């Protein structure tokens, strides 16, 4: 999708700069999400919107981030030096050794910003947005006892 500025649409994965919550951005997200659902209806037939389309499986971090942003969840953000400036979700490819098409969603924020205390509740909210669209979500506790959500395609 090409936005009004002539640039391609990119969902917020949580590693970019803070984007102000504008009506224009909300419209872009809504249009991209409606496009995702329409593609699912056309490709999946009777399964409709409950199963990810093939392009989503090839670009899982982008597809997962789009669903989270469309659900109104806040993405994390970083400044030009890579320091976290806002608490929110962060979507990244899963461990490369798994090689089976998984992504990890974490709840990240600036040091002392309270991300660790809110992560279980917020990751459960992320799962609630993803599961009705056919994504499998498992909540784990990883290094340093931080939680993360593993998201995988349906089996």
Short mmCIF file of C-alpha atoms in Angstrom, two decimals, residues 8-134:
data_model
loop_
_atom_site.label_atom_id
_atom_site.label_comp_id
_atom_site.label_asym_id
_atom_site.label_seq_id
_atom_site.Cartn_x
_atom_site.Cartn_y
_atom_site.Cartn_z
CA UNK A 8 4.88 2.42 1.35
CA UNK A 9 3.00 1.57 4.53
CA UNK A 10 5.10 0.07 7.30
CA UNK A 11 3.47 -1.12 10.52
CA UNK A 12 5.20 -0.10 13.73
CA UNK A 13 7.31 -3.01 14.98
CA UNK A 14 8.57 -1.18 18.07
CA UNK A 15 12.12 -0.43 16.92
CA UNK A 16 11.50 2.83 15.08
CA UNK A 17 11.06 6.45 16.08
CA UNK A 18 7.99 7.59 17.97
CA UNK A 19 5.15 8.37 15.61
CA UNK A 20 2.54 10.81 16.79
CA UNK A 21 -0.98 9.38 17.01
CA UNK A 22 -2.51 11.33 14.14
CA UNK A 23 -5.74 10.85 12.25
CA UNK A 24 -3.69 10.25 9.10
CA UNK A 25 -1.72 7.41 10.73
CA UNK A 26 -4.92 5.88 12.11
CA UNK A 27 -6.43 5.97 8.61
CA UNK A 28 -3.33 4.31 7.12
CA UNK A 29 -3.41 1.54 9.74
CA UNK A 30 -7.16 1.00 9.25
CA UNK A 31 -6.78 0.80 5.45
CA UNK A 32 -3.85 -1.64 5.70
CA UNK A 33 -5.71 -3.82 8.21
CA UNK A 34 -8.88 -3.88 6.10
CA UNK A 35 -6.69 -4.87 3.14
CA UNK A 36 -5.22 -7.72 5.18
CA UNK A 37 -8.71 -8.99 6.01
CA UNK A 38 -9.86 -8.68 2.38
CA UNK A 39 -6.83 -10.64 1.13
CA UNK A 40 -7.60 -13.33 3.71
CA UNK A 41 -11.21 -13.57 2.50
CA UNK A 42 -10.13 -13.90 -1.13
CA UNK A 43 -7.29 -16.37 -0.55
CA UNK A 44 -8.75 -18.49 2.24
CA UNK A 45 -12.27 -19.04 0.91
CA UNK A 46 -14.49 -20.60 3.59
CA UNK A 47 -11.80 -20.18 6.26
CA UNK A 48 -12.15 -16.42 5.71
CA UNK A 49 -10.26 -14.13 8.06
CA UNK A 50 -9.45 -16.79 10.69
CA UNK A 51 -6.33 -18.03 8.84
CA UNK A 52 -3.24 -16.01 7.87
CA UNK A 53 -2.71 -15.52 4.13
CA UNK A 54 0.49 -16.87 2.52
CA UNK A 55 2.09 -13.39 2.33
CA UNK A 56 1.61 -13.02 6.10
CA UNK A 57 3.53 -16.24 6.68
CA UNK A 58 6.41 -14.93 4.54
CA UNK A 59 6.43 -11.57 6.39
CA UNK A 60 5.31 -12.56 9.86
CA UNK A 61 6.86 -9.68 11.83
CA UNK A 62 5.11 -7.12 9.61
CA UNK A 63 1.79 -9.00 9.67
CA UNK A 64 1.84 -9.42 13.46
CA UNK A 65 2.82 -5.77 13.97
CA UNK A 66 -0.04 -4.64 11.74
CA UNK A 67 -2.56 -6.59 13.80
CA UNK A 68 -1.18 -5.19 17.06
CA UNK A 69 -1.16 -1.61 15.80
CA UNK A 70 -4.67 -1.97 14.35
CA UNK A 71 -5.85 -3.28 17.74
CA UNK A 72 -4.77 0.03 19.27
CA UNK A 73 -1.79 -1.35 21.18
CA UNK A 74 1.14 1.02 21.60
CA UNK A 75 4.43 0.17 19.90
CA UNK A 76 7.69 0.78 21.70
CA UNK A 77 10.01 3.36 20.13
CA UNK A 78 13.69 4.20 20.02
CA UNK A 79 15.64 7.41 19.44
CA UNK A 80 18.40 7.94 16.86
CA UNK A 81 20.93 6.27 19.20
CA UNK A 82 18.75 3.18 19.67
CA UNK A 83 17.64 3.99 23.23
CA UNK A 84 14.05 3.12 24.14
CA UNK A 85 11.89 6.23 24.46
CA UNK A 86 8.43 4.71 24.79
CA UNK A 87 7.03 1.58 26.38
CA UNK A 88 5.07 -0.76 24.15
CA UNK A 89 5.17 -3.91 22.07
CA UNK A 90 8.22 -4.91 20.05
CA UNK A 91 7.95 -7.53 17.28
CA UNK A 92 11.05 -9.39 16.09
CA UNK A 93 11.78 -12.59 14.18
CA UNK A 94 12.11 -15.62 16.44
CA UNK A 95 15.44 -17.31 17.12
CA UNK A 96 17.19 -18.17 13.88
CA UNK A 97 17.96 -21.70 15.06
CA UNK A 98 14.24 -22.53 15.18
CA UNK A 99 13.83 -21.66 11.49
CA UNK A 100 10.16 -22.49 11.63
CA UNK A 101 8.51 -19.12 11.07
CA UNK A 102 7.91 -17.73 14.53
CA UNK A 103 8.08 -14.23 15.87
CA UNK A 104 8.55 -12.93 19.38
CA UNK A 105 6.57 -10.09 20.88
CA UNK A 106 8.09 -8.42 23.92
CA UNK A 107 6.91 -5.50 26.04
CA UNK A 108 9.83 -3.08 26.00
CA UNK A 109 10.48 0.38 27.35
CA UNK A 110 13.07 2.79 28.68
CA UNK A 111 14.99 1.81 31.81
CA UNK A 112 12.86 2.41 34.89
CA UNK A 113 9.75 2.93 32.77
CA UNK A 114 7.76 0.05 34.27
CA UNK A 115 7.71 -2.24 31.22
CA UNK A 116 8.69 -5.30 33.28
CA UNK A 117 5.84 -4.81 35.73
CA UNK A 118 3.22 -4.49 32.98
CA UNK A 119 4.56 -7.05 30.55
CA UNK A 120 2.38 -10.05 31.43
CA UNK A 121 -0.87 -8.07 31.26
CA UNK A 122 0.13 -6.28 28.05
CA UNK A 123 1.40 -9.45 26.33
CA UNK A 124 -1.89 -11.18 27.17
CA UNK A 125 -3.63 -8.24 25.46
CA UNK A 126 -1.37 -8.76 22.42
CA UNK A 127 -2.34 -12.45 22.33
CA UNK A 128 -6.03 -11.48 22.58
CA UNK A 129 -5.63 -9.38 19.43
CA UNK A 130 -3.73 -12.07 17.50
CA UNK A 131 -5.49 -15.34 18.39
CA UNK A 132 -8.89 -14.56 16.76
CA UNK A 133 -6.97 -14.07 13.50
CA UNK A 134 -5.49 -17.56 13.64
#
